[in-house]
Coordinates of C-alpha atoms in Angstrom, one line a residue:
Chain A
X174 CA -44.5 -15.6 -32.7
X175 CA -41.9 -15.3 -30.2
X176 CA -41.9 -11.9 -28.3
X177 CA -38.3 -10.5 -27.2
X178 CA -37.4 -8.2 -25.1
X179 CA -33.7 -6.4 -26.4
X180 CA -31.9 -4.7 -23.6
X181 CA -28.3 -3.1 -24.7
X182 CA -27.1 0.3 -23.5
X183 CA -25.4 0.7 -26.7
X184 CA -27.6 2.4 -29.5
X185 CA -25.8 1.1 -32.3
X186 CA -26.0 -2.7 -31.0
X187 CA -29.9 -2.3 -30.4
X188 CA -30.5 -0.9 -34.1
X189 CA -28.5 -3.9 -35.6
X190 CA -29.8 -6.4 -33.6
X191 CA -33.5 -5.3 -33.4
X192 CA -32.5 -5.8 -37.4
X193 CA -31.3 -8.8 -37.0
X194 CA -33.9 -10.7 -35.0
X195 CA -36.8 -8.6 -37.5
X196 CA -35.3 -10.5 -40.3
X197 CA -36.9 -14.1 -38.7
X198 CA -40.8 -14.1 -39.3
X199 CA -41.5 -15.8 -36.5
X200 CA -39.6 -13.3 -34.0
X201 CA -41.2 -9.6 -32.6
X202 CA -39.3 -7.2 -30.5
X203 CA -41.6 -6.0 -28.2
X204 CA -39.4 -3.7 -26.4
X205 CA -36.0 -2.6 -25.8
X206 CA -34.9 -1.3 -22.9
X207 CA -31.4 0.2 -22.1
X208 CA -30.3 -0.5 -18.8
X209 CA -30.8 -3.5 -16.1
X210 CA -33.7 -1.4 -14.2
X211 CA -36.0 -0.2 -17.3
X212 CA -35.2 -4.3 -18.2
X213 CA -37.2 -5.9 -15.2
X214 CA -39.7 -3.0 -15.6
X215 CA -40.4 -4.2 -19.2
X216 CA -40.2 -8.0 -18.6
X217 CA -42.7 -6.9 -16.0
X218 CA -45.3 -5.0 -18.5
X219 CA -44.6 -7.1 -21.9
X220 CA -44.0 -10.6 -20.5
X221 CA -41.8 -11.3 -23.5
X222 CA -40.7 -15.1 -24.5
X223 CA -37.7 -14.2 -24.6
X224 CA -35.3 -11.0 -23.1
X225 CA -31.6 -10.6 -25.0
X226 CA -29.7 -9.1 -22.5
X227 CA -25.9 -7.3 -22.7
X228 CA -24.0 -7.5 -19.3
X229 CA -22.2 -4.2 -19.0
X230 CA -25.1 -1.6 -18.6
X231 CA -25.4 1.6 -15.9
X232 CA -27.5 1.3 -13.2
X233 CA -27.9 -2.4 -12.9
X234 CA -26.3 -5.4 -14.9
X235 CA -27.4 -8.0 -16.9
X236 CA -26.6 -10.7 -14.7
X237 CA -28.7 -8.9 -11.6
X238 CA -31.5 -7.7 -14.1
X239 CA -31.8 -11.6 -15.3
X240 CA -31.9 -12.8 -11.5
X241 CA -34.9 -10.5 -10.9
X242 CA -36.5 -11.3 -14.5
X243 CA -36.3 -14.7 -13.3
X244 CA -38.4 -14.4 -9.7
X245 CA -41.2 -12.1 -11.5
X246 CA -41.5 -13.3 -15.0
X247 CA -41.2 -17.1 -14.7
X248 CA -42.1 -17.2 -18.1
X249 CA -39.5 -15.2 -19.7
X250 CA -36.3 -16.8 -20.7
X251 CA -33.1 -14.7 -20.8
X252 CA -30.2 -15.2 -23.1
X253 CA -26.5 -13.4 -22.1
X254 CA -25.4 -10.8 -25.3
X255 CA -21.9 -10.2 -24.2
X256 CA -18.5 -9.7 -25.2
X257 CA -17.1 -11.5 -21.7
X258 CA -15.8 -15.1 -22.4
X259 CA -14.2 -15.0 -18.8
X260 CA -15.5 -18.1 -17.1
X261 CA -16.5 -16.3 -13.9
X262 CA -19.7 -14.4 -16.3
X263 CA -20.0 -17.8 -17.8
X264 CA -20.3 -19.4 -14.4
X265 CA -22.3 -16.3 -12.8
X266 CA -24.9 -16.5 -15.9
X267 CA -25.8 -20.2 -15.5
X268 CA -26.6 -19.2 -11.2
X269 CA -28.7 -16.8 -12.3
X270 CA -30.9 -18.9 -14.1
X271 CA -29.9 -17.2 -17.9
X272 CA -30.8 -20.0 -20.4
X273 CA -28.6 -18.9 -23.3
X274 CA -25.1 -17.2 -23.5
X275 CA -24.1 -15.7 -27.1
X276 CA -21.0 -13.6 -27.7
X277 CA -21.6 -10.2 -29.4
X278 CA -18.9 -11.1 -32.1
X279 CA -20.8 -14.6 -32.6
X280 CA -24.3 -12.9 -32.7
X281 CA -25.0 -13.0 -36.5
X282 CA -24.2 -16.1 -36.3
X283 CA -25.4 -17.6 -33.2
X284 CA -28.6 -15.3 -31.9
X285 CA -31.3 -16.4 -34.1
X286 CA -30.6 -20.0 -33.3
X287 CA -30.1 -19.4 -29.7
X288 CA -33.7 -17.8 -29.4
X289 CA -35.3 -20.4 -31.3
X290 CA -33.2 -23.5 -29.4
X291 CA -34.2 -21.5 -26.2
X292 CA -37.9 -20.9 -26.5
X293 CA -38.0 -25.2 -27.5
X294 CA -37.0 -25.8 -23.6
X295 CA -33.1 -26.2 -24.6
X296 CA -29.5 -24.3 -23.6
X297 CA -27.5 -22.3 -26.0
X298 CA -24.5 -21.2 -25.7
X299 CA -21.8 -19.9 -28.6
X300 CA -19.2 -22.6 -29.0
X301 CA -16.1 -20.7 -27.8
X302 CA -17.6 -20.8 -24.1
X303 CA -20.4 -24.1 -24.7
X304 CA -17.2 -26.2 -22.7
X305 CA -17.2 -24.3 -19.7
X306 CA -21.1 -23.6 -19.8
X307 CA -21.6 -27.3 -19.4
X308 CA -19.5 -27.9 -17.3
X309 CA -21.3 -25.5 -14.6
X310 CA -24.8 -26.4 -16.0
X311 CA -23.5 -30.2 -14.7
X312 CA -22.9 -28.7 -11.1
X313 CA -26.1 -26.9 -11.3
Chain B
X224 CA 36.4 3.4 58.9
X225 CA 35.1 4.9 62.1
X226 CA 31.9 6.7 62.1
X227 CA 31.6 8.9 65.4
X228 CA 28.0 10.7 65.8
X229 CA 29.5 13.3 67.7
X230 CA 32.6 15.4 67.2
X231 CA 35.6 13.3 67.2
X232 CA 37.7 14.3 70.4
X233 CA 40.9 12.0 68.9
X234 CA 40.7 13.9 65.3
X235 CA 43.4 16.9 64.9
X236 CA 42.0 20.6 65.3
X237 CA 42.0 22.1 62.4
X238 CA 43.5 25.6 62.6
X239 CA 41.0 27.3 60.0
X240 CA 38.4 26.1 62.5
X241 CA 36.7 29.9 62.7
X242 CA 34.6 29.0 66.0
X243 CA 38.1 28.8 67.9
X244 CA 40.6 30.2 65.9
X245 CA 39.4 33.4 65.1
X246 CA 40.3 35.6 67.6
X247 CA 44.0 34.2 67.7
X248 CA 44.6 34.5 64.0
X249 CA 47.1 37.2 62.6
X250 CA 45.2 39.7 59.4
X251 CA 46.8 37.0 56.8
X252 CA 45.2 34.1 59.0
X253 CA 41.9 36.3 58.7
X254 CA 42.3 36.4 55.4
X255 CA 42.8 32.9 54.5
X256 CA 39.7 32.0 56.9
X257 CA 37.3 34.3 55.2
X258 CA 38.6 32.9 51.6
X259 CA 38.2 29.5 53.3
X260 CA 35.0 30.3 54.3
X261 CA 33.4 32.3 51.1
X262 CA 34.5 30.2 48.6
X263 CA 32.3 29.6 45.7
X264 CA 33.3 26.2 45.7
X265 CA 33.2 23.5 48.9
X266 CA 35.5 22.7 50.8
X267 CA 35.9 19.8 53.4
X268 CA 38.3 18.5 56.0
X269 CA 38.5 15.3 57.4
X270 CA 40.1 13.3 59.9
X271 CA 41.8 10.0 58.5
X272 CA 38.8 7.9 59.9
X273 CA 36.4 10.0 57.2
X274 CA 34.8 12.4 59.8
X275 CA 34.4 16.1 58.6
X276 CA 36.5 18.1 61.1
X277 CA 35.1 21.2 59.1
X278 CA 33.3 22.6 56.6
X279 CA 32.7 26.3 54.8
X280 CA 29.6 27.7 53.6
X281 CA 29.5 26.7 50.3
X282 CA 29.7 23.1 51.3
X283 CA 27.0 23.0 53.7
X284 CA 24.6 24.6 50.8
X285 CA 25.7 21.9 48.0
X286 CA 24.5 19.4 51.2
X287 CA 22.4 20.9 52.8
X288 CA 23.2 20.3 55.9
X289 CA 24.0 23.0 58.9
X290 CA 28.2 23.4 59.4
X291 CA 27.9 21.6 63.0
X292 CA 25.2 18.8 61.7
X293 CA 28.5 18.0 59.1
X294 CA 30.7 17.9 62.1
X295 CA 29.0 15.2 63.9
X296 CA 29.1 13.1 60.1
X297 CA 31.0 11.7 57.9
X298 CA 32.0 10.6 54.2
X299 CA 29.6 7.5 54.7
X300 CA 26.8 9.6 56.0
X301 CA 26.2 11.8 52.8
X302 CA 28.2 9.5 50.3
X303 CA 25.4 7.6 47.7
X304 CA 25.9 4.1 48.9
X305 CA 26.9 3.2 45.2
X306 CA 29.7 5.4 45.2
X307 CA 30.9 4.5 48.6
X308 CA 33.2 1.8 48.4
X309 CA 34.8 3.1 45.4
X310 CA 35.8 6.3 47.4
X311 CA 36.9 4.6 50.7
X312 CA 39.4 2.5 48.6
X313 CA 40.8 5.8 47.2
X314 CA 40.7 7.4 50.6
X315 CA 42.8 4.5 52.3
X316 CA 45.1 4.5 49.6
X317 CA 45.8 8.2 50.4
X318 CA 46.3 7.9 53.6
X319 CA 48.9 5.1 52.6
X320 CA 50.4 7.2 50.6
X321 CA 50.4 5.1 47.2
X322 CA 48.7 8.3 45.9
X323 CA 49.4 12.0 46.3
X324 CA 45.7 13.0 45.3
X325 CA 42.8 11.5 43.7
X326 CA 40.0 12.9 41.4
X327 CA 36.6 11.3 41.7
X328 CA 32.9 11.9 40.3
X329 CA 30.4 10.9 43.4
X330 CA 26.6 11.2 44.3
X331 CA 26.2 12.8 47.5
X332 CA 22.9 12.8 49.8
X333 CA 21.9 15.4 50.1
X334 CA 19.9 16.6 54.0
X335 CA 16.7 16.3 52.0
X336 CA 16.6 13.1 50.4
X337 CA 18.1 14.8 47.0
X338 CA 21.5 12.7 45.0
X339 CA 23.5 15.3 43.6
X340 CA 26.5 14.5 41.7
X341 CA 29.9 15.7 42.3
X342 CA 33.5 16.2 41.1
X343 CA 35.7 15.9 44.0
X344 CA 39.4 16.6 44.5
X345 CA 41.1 15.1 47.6
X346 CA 44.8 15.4 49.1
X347 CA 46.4 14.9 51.9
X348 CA 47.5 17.7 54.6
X349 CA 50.8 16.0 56.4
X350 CA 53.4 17.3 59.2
X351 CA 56.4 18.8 58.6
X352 CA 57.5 14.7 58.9
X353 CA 55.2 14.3 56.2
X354 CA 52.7 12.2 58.9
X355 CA 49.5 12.7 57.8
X356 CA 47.0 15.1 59.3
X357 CA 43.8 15.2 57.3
X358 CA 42.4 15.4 54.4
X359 CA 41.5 18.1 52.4
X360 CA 38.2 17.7 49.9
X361 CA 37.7 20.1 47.2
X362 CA 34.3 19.7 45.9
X363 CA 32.4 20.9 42.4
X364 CA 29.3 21.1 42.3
X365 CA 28.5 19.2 38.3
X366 CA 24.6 19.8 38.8
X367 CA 24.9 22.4 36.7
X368 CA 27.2 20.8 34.4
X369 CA 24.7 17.6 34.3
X370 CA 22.0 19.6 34.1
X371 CA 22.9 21.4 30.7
X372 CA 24.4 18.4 29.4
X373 CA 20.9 17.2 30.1
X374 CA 19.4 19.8 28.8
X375 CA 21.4 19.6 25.5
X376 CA 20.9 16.0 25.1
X377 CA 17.2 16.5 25.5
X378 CA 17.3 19.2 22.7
X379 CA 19.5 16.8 20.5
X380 CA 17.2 14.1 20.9
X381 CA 14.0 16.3 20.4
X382 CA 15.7 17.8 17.1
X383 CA 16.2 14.1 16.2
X384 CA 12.8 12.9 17.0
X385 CA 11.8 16.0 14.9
X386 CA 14.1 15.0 11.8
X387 CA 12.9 11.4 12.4
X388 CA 9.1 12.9 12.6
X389 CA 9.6 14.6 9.5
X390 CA 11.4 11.8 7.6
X391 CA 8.5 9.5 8.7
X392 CA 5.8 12.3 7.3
X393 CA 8.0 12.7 4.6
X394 CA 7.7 8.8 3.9
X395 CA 3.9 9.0 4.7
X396 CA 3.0 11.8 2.0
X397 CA 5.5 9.8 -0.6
X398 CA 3.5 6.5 -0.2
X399 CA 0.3 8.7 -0.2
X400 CA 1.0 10.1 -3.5
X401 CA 2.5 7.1 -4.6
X402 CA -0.6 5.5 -4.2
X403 CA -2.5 8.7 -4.9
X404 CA -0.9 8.5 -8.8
X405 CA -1.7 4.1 -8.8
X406 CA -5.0 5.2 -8.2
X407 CA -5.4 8.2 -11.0
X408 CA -3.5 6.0 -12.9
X409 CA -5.9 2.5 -12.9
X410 CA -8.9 5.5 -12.9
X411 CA -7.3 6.7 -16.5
X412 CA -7.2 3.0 -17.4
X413 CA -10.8 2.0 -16.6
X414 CA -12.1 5.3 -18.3
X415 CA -10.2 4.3 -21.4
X416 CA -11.4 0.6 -21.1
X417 CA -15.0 1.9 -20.9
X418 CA -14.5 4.0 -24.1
X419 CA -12.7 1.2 -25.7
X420 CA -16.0 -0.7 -24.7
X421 CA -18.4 1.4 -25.1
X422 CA -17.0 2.7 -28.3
X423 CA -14.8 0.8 -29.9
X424 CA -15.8 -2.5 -29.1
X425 CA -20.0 -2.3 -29.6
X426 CA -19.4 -0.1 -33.1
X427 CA -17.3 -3.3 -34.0
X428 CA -20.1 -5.5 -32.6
X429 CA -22.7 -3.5 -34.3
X430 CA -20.2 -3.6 -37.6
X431 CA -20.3 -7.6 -37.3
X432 CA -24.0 -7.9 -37.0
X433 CA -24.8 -5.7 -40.0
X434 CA -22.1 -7.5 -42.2
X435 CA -23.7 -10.9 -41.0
X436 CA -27.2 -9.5 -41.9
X437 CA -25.7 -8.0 -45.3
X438 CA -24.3 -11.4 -45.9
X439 CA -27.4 -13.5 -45.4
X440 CA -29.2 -10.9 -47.7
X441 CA -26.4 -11.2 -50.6
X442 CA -27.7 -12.7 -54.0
X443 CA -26.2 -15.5 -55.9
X444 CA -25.0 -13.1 -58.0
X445 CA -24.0 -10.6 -55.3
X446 CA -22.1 -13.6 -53.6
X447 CA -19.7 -14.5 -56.1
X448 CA -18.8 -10.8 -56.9
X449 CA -19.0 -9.6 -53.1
X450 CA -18.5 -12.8 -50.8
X451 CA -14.7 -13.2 -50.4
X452 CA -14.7 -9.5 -49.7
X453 CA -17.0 -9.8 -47.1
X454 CA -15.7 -12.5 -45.5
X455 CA -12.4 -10.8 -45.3
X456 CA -14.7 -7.6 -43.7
X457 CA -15.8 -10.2 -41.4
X458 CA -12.2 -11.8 -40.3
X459 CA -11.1 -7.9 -40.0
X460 CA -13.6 -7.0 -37.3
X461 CA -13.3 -10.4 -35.6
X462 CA -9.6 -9.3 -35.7
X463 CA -9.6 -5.9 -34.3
X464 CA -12.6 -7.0 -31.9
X465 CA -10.0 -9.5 -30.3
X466 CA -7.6 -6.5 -30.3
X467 CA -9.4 -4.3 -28.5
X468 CA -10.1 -7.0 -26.1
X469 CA -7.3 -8.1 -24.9
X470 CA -6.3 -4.2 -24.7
X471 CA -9.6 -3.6 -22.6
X472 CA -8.6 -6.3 -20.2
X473 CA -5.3 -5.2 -20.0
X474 CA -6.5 -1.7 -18.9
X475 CA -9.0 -3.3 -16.3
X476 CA -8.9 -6.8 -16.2
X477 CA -13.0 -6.9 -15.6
X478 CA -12.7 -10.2 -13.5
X479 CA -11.2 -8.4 -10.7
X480 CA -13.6 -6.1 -9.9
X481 CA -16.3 -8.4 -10.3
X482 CA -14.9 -11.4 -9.1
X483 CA -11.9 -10.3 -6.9
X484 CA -8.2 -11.4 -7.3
X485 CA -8.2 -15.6 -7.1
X486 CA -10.6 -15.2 -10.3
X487 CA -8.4 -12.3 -12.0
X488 CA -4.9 -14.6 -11.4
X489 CA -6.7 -17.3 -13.0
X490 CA -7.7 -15.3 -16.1
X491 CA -4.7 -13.8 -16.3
X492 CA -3.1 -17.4 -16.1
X493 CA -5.2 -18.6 -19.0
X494 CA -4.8 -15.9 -21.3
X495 CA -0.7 -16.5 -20.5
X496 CA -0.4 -20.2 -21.1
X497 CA -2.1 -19.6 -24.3
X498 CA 0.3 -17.1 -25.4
X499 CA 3.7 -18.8 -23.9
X500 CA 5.4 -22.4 -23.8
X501 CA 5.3 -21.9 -20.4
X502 CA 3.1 -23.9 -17.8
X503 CA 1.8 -21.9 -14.4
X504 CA 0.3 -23.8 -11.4
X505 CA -1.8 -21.8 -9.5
X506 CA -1.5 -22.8 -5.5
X507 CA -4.5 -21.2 -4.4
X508 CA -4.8 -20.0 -1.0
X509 CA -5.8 -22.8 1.8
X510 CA -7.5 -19.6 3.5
X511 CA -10.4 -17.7 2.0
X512 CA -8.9 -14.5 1.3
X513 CA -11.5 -11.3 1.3
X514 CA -11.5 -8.8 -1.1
X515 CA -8.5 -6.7 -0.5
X516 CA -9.5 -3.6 -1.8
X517 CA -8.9 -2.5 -5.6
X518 CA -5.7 -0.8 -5.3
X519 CA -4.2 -4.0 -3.0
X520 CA -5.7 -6.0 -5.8
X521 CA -4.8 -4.5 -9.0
X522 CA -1.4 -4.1 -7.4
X523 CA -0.9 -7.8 -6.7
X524 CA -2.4 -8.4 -10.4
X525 CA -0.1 -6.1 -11.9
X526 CA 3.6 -7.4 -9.8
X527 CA 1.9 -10.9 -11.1
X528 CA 1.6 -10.0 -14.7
X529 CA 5.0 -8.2 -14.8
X530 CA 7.0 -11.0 -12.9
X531 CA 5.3 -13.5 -15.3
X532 CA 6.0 -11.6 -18.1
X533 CA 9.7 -11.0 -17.2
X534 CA 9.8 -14.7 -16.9
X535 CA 8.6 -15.0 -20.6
X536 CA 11.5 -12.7 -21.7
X537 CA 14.4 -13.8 -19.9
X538 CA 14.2 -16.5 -17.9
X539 CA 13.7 -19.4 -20.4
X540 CA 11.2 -21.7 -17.9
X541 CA 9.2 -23.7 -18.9
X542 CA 7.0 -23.9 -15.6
X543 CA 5.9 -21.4 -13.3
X544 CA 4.4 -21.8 -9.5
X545 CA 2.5 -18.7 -8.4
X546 CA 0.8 -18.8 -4.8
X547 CA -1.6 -16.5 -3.2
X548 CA -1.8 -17.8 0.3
X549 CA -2.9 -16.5 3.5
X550 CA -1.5 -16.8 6.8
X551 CA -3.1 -14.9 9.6
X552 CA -3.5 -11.3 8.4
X553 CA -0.5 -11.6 5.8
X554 CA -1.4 -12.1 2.3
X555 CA 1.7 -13.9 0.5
X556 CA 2.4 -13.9 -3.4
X557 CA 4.7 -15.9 -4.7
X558 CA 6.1 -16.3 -8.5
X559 CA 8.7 -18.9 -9.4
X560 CA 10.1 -19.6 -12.2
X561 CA 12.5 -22.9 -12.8
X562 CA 14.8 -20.6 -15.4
X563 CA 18.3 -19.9 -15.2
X564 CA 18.0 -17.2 -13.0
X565 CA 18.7 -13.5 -13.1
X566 CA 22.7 -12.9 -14.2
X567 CA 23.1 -9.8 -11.7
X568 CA 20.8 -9.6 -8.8
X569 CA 22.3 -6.3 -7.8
X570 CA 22.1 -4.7 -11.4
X571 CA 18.2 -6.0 -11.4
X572 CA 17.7 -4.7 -8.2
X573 CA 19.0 -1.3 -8.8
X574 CA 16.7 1.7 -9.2
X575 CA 17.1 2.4 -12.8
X576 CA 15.8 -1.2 -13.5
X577 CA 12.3 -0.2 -14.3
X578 CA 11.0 -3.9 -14.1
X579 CA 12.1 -4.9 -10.4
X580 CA 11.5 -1.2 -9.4
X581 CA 8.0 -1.0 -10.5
X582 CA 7.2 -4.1 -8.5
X583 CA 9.1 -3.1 -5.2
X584 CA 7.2 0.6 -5.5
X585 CA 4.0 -0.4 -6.3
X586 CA 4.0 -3.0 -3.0
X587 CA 5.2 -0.2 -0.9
X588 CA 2.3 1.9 -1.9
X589 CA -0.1 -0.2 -0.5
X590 CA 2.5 -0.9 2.5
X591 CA 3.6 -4.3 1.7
X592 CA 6.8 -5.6 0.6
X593 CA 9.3 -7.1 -2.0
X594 CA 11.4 -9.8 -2.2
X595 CA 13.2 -11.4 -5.0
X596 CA 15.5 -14.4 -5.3
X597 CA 17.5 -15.9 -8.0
X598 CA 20.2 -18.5 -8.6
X599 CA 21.2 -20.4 -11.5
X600 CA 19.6 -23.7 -10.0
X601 CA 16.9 -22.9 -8.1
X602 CA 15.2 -19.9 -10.7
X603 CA 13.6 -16.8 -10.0
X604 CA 11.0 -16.2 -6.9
X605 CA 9.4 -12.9 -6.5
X606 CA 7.5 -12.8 -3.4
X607 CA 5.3 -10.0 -2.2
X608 CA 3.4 -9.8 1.0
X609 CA 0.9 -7.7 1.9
X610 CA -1.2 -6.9 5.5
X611 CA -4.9 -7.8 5.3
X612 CA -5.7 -4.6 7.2
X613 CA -4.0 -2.5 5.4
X614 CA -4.9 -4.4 2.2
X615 CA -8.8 -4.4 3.7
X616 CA -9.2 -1.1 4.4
X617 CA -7.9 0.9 0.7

């Protein structure tokens, strides 16, 4: 079972994608969180597998909250749940060690397959931005 | 001319001389002394060699000096060495009769040190056989005068420094509010960017996902009577998601506040070539430039996006080369275009051409400023520069 970790400060998003991800059998939400803060505190006390993560949040961002996920839970992998294809997040997500980068329009789709690719040791990124993902994964 | 320290024993007598004269004087002779004498205005006589051979009272106050000290000087010793030479000319051409009188504006020395200035009025006393006898030196004092034209000049140009202060406050508090309203008006456009976002754009996410979901869920049956329809849902949202984001980053182009202006000219750049025929290089700046400060920034994004745009609509280019450079602590943006140029400068320039106008003001808010250029063969280059500090500091 892969445990996640859904952090959104949108209500709306978290019901539908808490949905979505309930819909794979082998996939458990452990917790939600709804801003970059309450995020590391949960990755702290759940340890999930995996934390989905939306940039634009209060308090702290996604892309600080995944850069301190990644110093105290080793363990957890973070995928990017945005709606920024702007290379600059693109470029900023692969610094801060995220593993996976789905758009939001792209996430019925794409976010099952991301988690699953993710939690095997492998990148995912939706194909609009995979280009530019690769090419500062390369310089990495 | 001779200069004698002590009273001249070859200069005539003169007959108004009071010391002497007085007691031999007639009542009209009396008369004429004690006018001579109490005039509110000086009065001099000299010999032809420039000695004073007397002097009444008001003339010893305008120099200071005591009647007899006079006596023992002359023109040279209380004339302002400047205005010296001038004089003497005038003086010996008196005396050789080439003029009747002359009129002159002089500095005097005064006993203490003190250069007065003077209007002075001198003639020539002669014989009955018309051989000259001395000369006669009428003297008004202009201190006064110079003194309130002084004064009134001072007052002019205090008024004027006053006007000028006031235009310049005037100027201040325009650009204030000028960049006061930039400011509310990029806050009104980030608060409607965030509800676009927050809003908008996550109910359309959330909409997506639960169609996806609804679609993965369908039956065979379901699929045939519902899929198309769905699909179409599907392409709707994907639609008006796009929509509202390229309205969100025209509102607040996100990459500027997060990444600063390089990063915002390059989005903006990409988003542009993918909507227009119309190819951009971006010369970036050989100097790091710092973050500027949002309002310097957004400003420089915004001249960028409506130069680039105008060159869309009118200028039929097919290249454009925009430059952000930085030379000491000037920031330089340049946009040009190789189109057929702009038909009338002037009419372009003019105020009620909101395109050009809204470029120029905007600058000038954040105290930089606008220039545009444009011929027929060379295209269109808007260039906008900005101070660092000023930049910097908003």
């Amino acid at each position: 079972m892969i445990t996640v970790l859904l952090v959104d400060d949108n209500g709306p998003i978290r019901k539908s994608v808490c949905s979505l991800l309930e819909k794979a059998d082998d996939i458990q939400v452990v917790a939600t969180a709804s801003n970059g803060v309450d995020a590391v505190d949960k990755a702290r006390s759940y340890h999930p597998d995996v934390a989905v993560m939306d940039i634009s949040m209060p308090i702290m961002d996604g892309l600080e909250a995944t850069e301190h996920i990644r110093e105290c839970c080793r363990l957890t992998r973070v995928i990017l749940l945005s709606g920024f294809d702007a290379p600059e997040y693109i470029q900023r997500a692969v610094e801060v060690g995220a593993k996976g980068y789905v758009l939001k329009d792209a996430a019925g789709k794409d976010l099952l397959e991301a988690i699953h690719a993710i939690q095997q040791g492998s990148h995912y990124f939706s194909e609009k931005i995979a280009s530019t993902a690769e090419k500062y994964l390369a310089r990495k | 001319m001779a200069r004698k320290t002590k009273e001249n024993p070859g200069s005539p007598k003169s007959k108004l001389d009071g010391k002497d004269s007085r007691s031999v004087l007639n009542p009209n002779g009396k008369r004429l002394l004690a006018t001579y004498m109490g005039a509110p205005i000086g009065i001099a006589e000299c010999s032809l060699d420039g000695m004073y051979i007397n002097v009444n009272q008001e003339f010893c106050r305008i120099t200071g000096y005591e009647k007899g000290e006079l006596l023992t000087r002359g023109i040279k010793d209380i004339t302002h060495e400047d205005d010296y030479l001038s004089e003497i000319k005038l003086h010996e051409q008196l005396i050789a009769g080439e003029i009747q009188a002359y009129k002159l504006e002089k500095r005097y020395v005064r006993k203490d040190g003190e250069v007065i200035w003077f209007r002075v009025i001198c003639s020539l006393v002669r014989d009955s056989k018309g051989k000259p006898l001395h000369k006669v030196e009428i003297v008004q004092d202009r201190n006064e005068e110079l003194n309130n034209l002084v004064l009134a000049l001072r007052e002019e140009i205090s008024e004027r420094e006053q006007a000028e202060q006031a235009l310049r406050k005037t100027g201040k508090r325009l650009r204030e509010l000028s960049r006061r309203f930039v400011e509310a008006q990029e806050e009104e456009r980030r608060a409607l960017a965030r509800e676009l976002h927050d809003r908008l754009g996550q109910t359309l996410s959330a909409l997506n996902l639960n169609l996806t979901m609804m679609n993965g869920q369908l039956s065979e049956d379901s699929k045939q009577r519902l899929g198309s329809r769905l699909a179409d849902s599907l392409h709707l949202i994907a639609e008006a998601s796009s929509l509202v984001r390229n309205v969100m980053a025209d509102l607040r182009p996100a990459a500027l506040e997060d990444y600063g202006l390089e990063a915002a000219l390059q989005s903006y750049i990409n988003e542009y070539t993918s909507r227009y025929e119309i190819k951009v290089l971006f010369d970036h700046a050989s100097q790091p430039i710092p973050r500027l400060g949002h309002i310097t920034e957004i400003t420089l994004l915004r001249i960028a996006q409506e130069a680039m745009t105008n060159v869309a609509r009118h200028a039929q280019a097919d290249q454009i080369n925009l430059s952000l450079q930085r030379e000491e602590n000037i920031i330089t943006m340049t946009i040009q275009d190789n189109g057929v140029g702009i038909p009338s400068l002037q009419e372009a320039t003019h105020p009620s051409s909101h395109g050009l106008t809204f470029m120029r003001e905007r600058i000038e808010t954040v105290g930089g400023n606008f220039k545009i250029f444009s011929t027929p063969e060379t295209g269109t280059r808007v260039e906008v520069t900005v101070p660092l500090e000023n930049g910097a500091s908003k």
